[in-house]
């Protein structure tokens, strides 16, 4: 069975490589959409076999080679699935020219002298100031310093971060005594290839910091206090890219037995996040754009879409989802045993995605980064079915109509919710891993 499984894994790696090579040769939105979906459905049997049977070193090296070759293949291509990179480049250019990136929106007359044929003309929401946190702004600056307005600067930086992320996952798998092949659940996941590798979403930087938070937090008891402080610094950096893993703070509070640590440890990453804003505190309406985004934007939310279909009131539906998530979050921690922090982070984040009004496909990456050490069927299916959002993107680019499709939303979330409920009922039982 293991030999047969190995052949299947290698075949899928080969097919994935061919699909992305085809995308490289036919680089347009229709190919992007269908290849994202096809490769994602191939990922399901690949992931299940990988986790059940493990893999040998040759297959692991083959998979990692393919994963980074695909990323390298698109290093000079402007993204198709999202135009966020234009904002990254613009913010980097603004800061490179000594201007506070939070001071003006891209279309402000004060920035006209920075205009080029590419930016800010292709920046989305040019009337809004930047929503990105300071650490992200400094990374944008570094990417612009490397490549200017060419995307390869930011993509090269992302490639370096991805290599560090994969190394961190391998270290984490080693201390958890799990098969090294599980790293391919992240490295070869089509959603990651498309939205981090091709589209270069900044979440990829956060994944690097987060995986080293977990590594140092779970490291051997030797120098435990120092290791945990290092881990919390990495968590602070992860939050400074995206605040999604604020939910790690209550997990840390619950996992620490010492009363002082329960209070001090969650404060450390929060302080690291807060300190970064000090140089920008005199900026008028510093958080205006971020608040506008979090208050109004919706996309690909399952429970939110269901509730809002009855209420037809954005704010009320958001509040109900927030309340329901808070209840489910508390119930999870009350009725489950504290066994592994990565498992608790996996489930509490998955539940957050289910109740969130905004779930861009790259947001699912924050769950996928946990898959190697928390290989759950619900996450495997979510990682694959999240590609169905590409249908909305394709139709918007082809016809100028931004529309979500209920059948696609049901197909994406129903299997995930069913698997999630089943896992929680059976104590969050994961697929057995052979090491």
XYZ file of C-alpha atoms in Angstrom:
435
model
C 0.000 0.000 0.000
C 2.834 2.402 0.874
C 4.502 1.861 -2.519
C 1.218 2.502 -4.294
C 0.630 5.577 -2.191
C 4.112 6.876 -3.047
C 3.406 6.509 -6.761
C 0.128 8.390 -6.400
C 1.838 11.222 -4.487
C 4.527 11.556 -7.148
C 1.900 11.487 -9.904
C -0.056 14.306 -8.255
C 3.139 16.349 -7.817
C 3.855 15.852 -11.513
C 0.295 16.832 -12.505
C 0.389 19.936 -10.299
C 3.655 20.985 -11.935
C 2.158 20.515 -15.410
C -0.932 22.553 -14.485
C 1.122 25.503 -13.239
C 3.417 25.278 -16.249
C 0.290 25.536 -18.411
C -0.765 28.605 -16.405
C 2.665 30.135 -16.991
C 2.218 29.647 -20.754
C -1.453 30.790 -20.755
C -1.374 33.477 -18.096
C -4.882 34.892 -17.951
C -7.831 34.813 -15.572
C -9.764 31.887 -17.105
C -6.737 29.576 -16.950
C -5.971 30.855 -13.448
C -9.500 30.007 -12.283
C -9.753 26.514 -13.733
C -6.230 25.525 -12.772
C -6.802 26.778 -9.210
C -9.924 24.625 -8.931
C -8.544 21.506 -10.667
C -5.279 21.523 -8.714
C -7.202 22.076 -5.475
C -9.373 19.019 -6.050
C -6.221 16.995 -6.753
C -4.938 18.205 -3.393
C -7.615 16.295 -1.441
C -6.488 12.705 -2.256
C -2.870 13.878 -2.183
C -3.243 15.271 1.349
C -5.230 12.318 2.692
C -2.703 9.777 1.389
C 0.216 11.876 2.572
C -1.085 12.139 6.121
C -2.246 8.518 6.356
C 0.846 6.874 4.922
C 3.629 9.436 5.217
C 6.246 9.781 2.519
C 9.855 8.922 1.837
C 12.669 11.443 1.440
C 12.695 11.236 -2.367
C 9.022 12.165 -2.592
C 9.520 14.917 -0.007
C 12.430 16.431 -1.941
C 10.500 16.098 -5.199
C 7.520 17.887 -3.680
C 9.606 20.717 -2.209
C 11.495 21.145 -5.477
C 8.210 21.401 -7.392
C 6.764 23.793 -4.802
C 9.605 26.283 -5.036
C 10.040 25.855 -8.793
C 6.383 26.885 -9.237
C 6.888 29.927 -7.010
C 10.039 30.906 -8.900
C 8.289 30.451 -12.248
C 5.911 33.360 -11.536
C 8.365 35.682 -9.812
C 8.137 38.385 -12.491
C 4.414 38.009 -13.263
C 1.903 40.535 -11.992
C -0.811 38.717 -10.008
C -4.150 37.759 -11.572
C -6.309 36.714 -8.630
C -5.859 39.987 -6.727
C -4.489 43.464 -7.314
C -3.331 44.002 -3.711
C 0.328 43.948 -4.762
C -0.102 47.327 -6.464
C -1.002 48.799 -3.059
C 2.044 47.112 -1.527
C 4.321 48.611 -4.176
C 2.677 52.023 -3.821
C 3.013 52.075 -0.031
C 6.645 50.990 -0.376
C 7.292 53.763 -2.907
C 5.636 56.392 -0.709
C 7.774 55.433 2.286
C 10.890 55.161 0.084
C 10.331 58.832 -0.780
C 10.230 59.770 2.894
C 6.446 60.190 3.186
C 4.288 58.729 5.937
C 2.311 55.910 4.185
C -0.718 56.591 6.412
C -0.903 60.309 5.639
C -2.515 60.415 2.190
C -4.664 58.159 -0.012
C -3.047 57.217 -3.342
C -5.144 59.699 -5.342
C -4.153 62.679 -3.161
C -2.701 65.608 -5.126
C 0.214 65.737 -2.655
C 1.444 62.436 -4.150
C 1.034 63.298 -7.840
C 4.800 63.560 -8.279
C 5.097 59.832 -7.443
C 2.693 58.698 -10.162
C 3.865 56.366 -12.934
C 2.277 54.405 -15.762
C 1.513 51.582 -13.326
C 0.799 53.118 -9.934
C -1.295 54.464 -8.372
C -3.584 53.906 -11.391
C -3.914 50.173 -10.632
C -4.181 50.540 -6.853
C -7.548 49.411 -5.510
C -9.596 51.905 -3.498
C -7.300 54.850 -4.359
C -9.418 57.162 -2.201
C -8.609 55.146 0.970
C -5.493 55.430 3.079
C -3.450 52.294 3.737
C -4.902 49.698 6.104
C -1.641 47.760 6.556
C 0.259 47.679 9.858
C 3.756 49.209 10.257
C 5.727 45.950 9.967
C 4.000 45.282 6.638
C 4.832 48.826 5.525
C 8.505 48.245 6.275
C 8.433 45.004 4.279
C 6.808 46.872 1.371
C 9.608 49.428 1.629
C 12.195 46.632 1.510
C 10.481 45.062 -1.512
C 10.453 48.419 -3.310
C 14.108 48.939 -2.383
C 14.926 45.585 -4.044
C 12.835 45.781 -7.211
C 11.259 49.216 -7.492
C 7.880 49.025 -9.222
C 8.695 45.568 -10.620
C 6.833 42.835 -8.763
C 9.870 40.585 -8.551
C 11.227 42.625 -5.623
C 8.301 41.808 -3.356
C 8.011 38.297 -4.774
C 11.679 37.562 -4.143
C 11.236 38.733 -0.565
C 8.166 36.510 -0.270
C 10.088 33.544 -1.704
C 12.772 33.977 0.964
C 10.117 34.115 3.680
C 8.432 31.009 2.251
C 11.720 29.104 2.367
C 12.121 30.083 6.017
C 8.503 29.085 6.705
C 9.034 25.612 5.240
C 12.221 25.228 7.301
C 10.278 26.231 10.409
C 7.529 23.703 9.668
C 10.140 20.951 9.311
C 11.644 21.912 12.681
C 8.187 21.947 14.259
C 7.327 18.537 12.807
C 10.577 17.162 14.186
C 9.914 18.264 17.770
C 6.342 16.950 17.474
C 7.617 13.582 16.210
C 5.569 13.781 13.005
C 6.417 12.783 9.446
C 8.450 15.465 7.644
C 6.322 14.902 4.533
C 3.489 16.806 6.230
C 5.295 19.998 5.224
C 3.881 19.439 1.720
C 0.390 20.116 3.102
C 1.548 23.732 3.164
C 4.283 23.920 0.524
C 2.267 22.229 -2.252
C -1.211 23.429 -1.298
C -2.685 25.059 -4.445
C -4.344 27.818 -2.430
C -0.930 28.778 -1.048
C 0.724 28.444 -4.463
C -1.882 30.706 -6.072
C -2.394 33.356 -3.406
C 1.021 33.494 -1.751
C 3.290 32.193 -4.523
C 1.640 33.829 -7.555
C -0.317 36.719 -5.994
C 2.219 37.396 -3.194
C -0.270 38.309 -0.476
C 1.455 39.739 2.577
C -0.079 37.006 4.791
C 2.887 34.882 3.724
C 5.178 37.056 5.851
C 2.916 36.463 8.839
C 3.043 32.687 8.325
C 6.819 32.768 8.814
C 6.607 34.585 12.133
C 3.703 32.453 13.317
C 5.374 29.122 12.634
C 8.409 30.196 14.677
C 6.103 31.331 17.469
C 4.811 27.748 17.617
C 8.297 26.244 17.295
C 9.818 28.179 20.187
C 6.666 27.876 22.306
C 6.755 24.063 21.980
C 10.531 23.675 22.115
C 12.148 21.455 24.767
C 11.846 22.449 28.458
C 15.522 23.504 28.489
C 15.579 27.313 28.764
C 11.779 27.197 28.645
C 11.229 30.778 29.828
C 13.643 32.233 27.258
C 12.198 30.086 24.464
C 8.677 31.210 25.297
C 9.649 34.871 25.360
C 11.269 34.423 21.936
C 8.096 32.712 20.749
C 5.951 35.610 21.968
C 8.163 38.079 20.113
C 7.545 36.092 16.932
C 3.812 36.088 17.683
C 3.974 39.866 18.049
C 5.517 40.091 14.588
C 2.851 37.757 13.174
C 0.116 39.978 14.624
C 1.944 42.951 13.128
C 1.362 41.518 9.655
C -2.241 40.449 10.232
C -4.136 40.518 13.550
C -5.882 37.215 12.782
C -4.035 35.287 15.454
C -5.046 37.491 18.336
C -6.945 34.323 19.231
C -3.557 32.859 20.218
C -3.531 35.160 23.247
C -6.381 33.431 25.147
C -4.825 30.073 24.209
C -1.557 31.146 25.816
C -3.459 32.356 28.880
C -5.119 28.941 29.262
C -1.979 26.893 28.596
C 0.196 28.696 31.122
C -0.119 27.333 34.658
C 1.840 30.107 36.354
C -0.405 33.058 37.337
C 2.198 35.703 36.439
C 2.825 34.166 33.033
C -0.920 34.081 32.336
C -0.908 37.866 32.600
C 2.535 38.811 31.270
C 2.851 36.431 28.307
C -0.214 37.622 26.344
C 0.859 41.240 26.935
C 4.248 40.801 25.194
C 2.962 40.270 21.605
C 0.272 42.916 22.108
C 2.957 45.417 23.154
C 5.130 44.567 20.149
C 2.156 45.311 17.907
C 1.306 48.550 19.708
C 4.870 49.921 19.853
C 5.145 49.903 16.051
C 2.434 52.550 15.771
C 4.277 55.075 17.965
C 6.086 56.812 15.031
C 2.721 57.278 13.289
C 0.504 58.369 16.204
C 0.405 62.000 15.061
C -1.182 60.932 11.756
C -4.767 62.255 11.428
C -7.371 59.471 11.280
C -4.682 56.802 11.484
C -7.135 53.886 11.651
C -9.870 55.371 9.460
C -9.343 53.055 6.472
C -8.945 49.939 8.629
C -12.153 50.685 10.525
C -14.004 51.320 7.275
C -12.823 47.987 5.891
C -13.700 45.971 8.991
C -17.091 47.662 9.280
C -18.348 47.376 5.709
C -16.528 44.809 3.576
C -18.024 41.328 3.122
C -16.991 38.342 1.017
C -17.246 34.557 1.195
C -18.593 34.412 4.736
C -20.716 31.324 5.398
C -22.682 32.004 8.592
C -22.691 35.736 7.894
C -24.180 35.190 4.423
C -26.812 32.851 5.863
C -27.838 35.238 8.654
C -27.694 38.314 6.449
C -29.941 36.647 3.852
C -32.712 36.963 6.463
C -31.796 40.224 8.193
C -30.410 42.101 5.177
C -28.567 44.363 7.613
C -24.780 44.337 7.488
C -24.073 45.622 11.003
C -26.691 43.510 12.813
C -25.523 40.386 10.987
C -21.923 41.153 11.952
C -22.829 41.593 15.607
C -24.790 38.327 15.668
C -21.849 36.473 14.086
C -19.451 38.023 16.575
C -21.695 36.975 19.469
C -22.101 33.444 18.119
C -18.359 33.079 17.616
C -17.692 34.276 21.159
C -20.158 31.684 22.499
C -18.715 28.828 20.413
C -15.168 29.920 21.295
C -15.958 29.742 25.015
C -17.795 26.437 24.689
C -14.831 24.946 22.840
C -12.410 25.855 25.624
C -14.842 24.800 28.351
C -15.654 21.354 26.954
C -12.392 20.261 25.321
C -9.258 19.047 27.051
C -6.041 21.064 26.770
C -3.822 18.621 24.881
C -1.933 20.520 22.136
C -1.998 24.274 21.632
C -1.761 23.925 17.850
C -4.964 21.849 17.808
C -6.826 24.470 19.831
C -5.527 27.238 17.578
C -6.614 25.241 14.549
C -10.206 24.818 15.723
C -10.685 28.296 17.156
C -9.364 29.850 13.959
C -11.479 27.585 11.744
C -14.537 28.581 13.766
C -13.579 32.239 13.358
C -13.445 31.808 9.578
C -16.881 30.194 9.576
C -18.400 33.139 11.469
C -16.398 35.865 9.716
C -18.098 38.194 7.186
C -14.868 38.368 5.150
C -12.963 35.245 4.110
C -10.685 35.966 1.191
C -9.116 32.678 0.070
C -5.681 33.709 1.339
C -7.189 34.107 4.825
C -7.629 30.330 4.784
C -3.836 30.202 4.614
C -3.775 30.983 8.346
C -5.462 27.611 8.817
C -3.304 25.832 6.233
C -0.121 26.876 8.056
C -1.374 24.690 10.936
C -2.249 21.670 8.769
C 1.200 20.018 8.939
C 0.929 19.712 12.744
C -2.881 19.574 12.895
C -3.771 17.473 9.829
C -7.549 17.491 10.017
C -9.923 16.522 7.182
C -11.910 19.739 7.731
C -8.803 21.805 6.968
C -7.814 19.687 3.979
C -11.240 20.142 2.402
C -11.360 23.846 3.270
C -7.930 24.362 1.697
C -9.231 22.752 -1.498
C -12.784 24.098 -1.659
C -11.702 27.670 -0.936
C -10.535 27.795 -4.564
C -14.192 28.096 -5.649
C -13.993 31.812 -4.818
C -11.948 32.166 -8.024
C -15.249 31.985 -9.952
C -16.282 35.362 -8.506
C -12.891 36.862 -9.356
C -13.003 35.523 -12.921
C -16.472 36.897 -13.628
C -15.558 40.255 -12.139
C -12.497 40.577 -14.359
C -14.329 39.372 -17.466
C -17.668 41.137 -17.038
C -17.159 43.754 -14.317
C -19.756 42.142 -12.034
C -18.792 41.277 -8.450
C -21.174 38.516 -7.456
C -21.041 35.676 -4.977
C -22.721 32.422 -5.983
C -24.760 30.561 -3.375
C -24.103 27.076 -4.876
C -20.346 27.747 -4.721
C -20.640 28.988 -1.132
C -22.611 25.880 -0.108
C -20.171 23.578 -1.922
C -17.273 25.287 -0.139
C -18.617 25.297 3.406
C -21.057 22.404 3.824
C -18.412 19.623 3.694
C -16.136 21.637 5.979
C -18.835 22.221 8.598
C -19.937 18.566 8.497
C -16.342 17.393 8.965
C -15.760 19.975 11.711
C -18.803 18.830 13.688
C -17.779 15.198 13.278
C -14.233 15.937 14.485
C -15.411 17.891 17.511
C -17.915 15.201 18.498
C -15.187 12.576 18.330
C -12.754 14.681 20.399
C -11.151 16.386 17.398
C -9.742 13.104 16.185
C -7.252 13.607 13.364
C -6.207 11.237 10.590
C -3.695 8.785 12.041
C -0.138 9.766 11.183
C 2.533 7.157 10.535
C 5.932 8.514 11.419
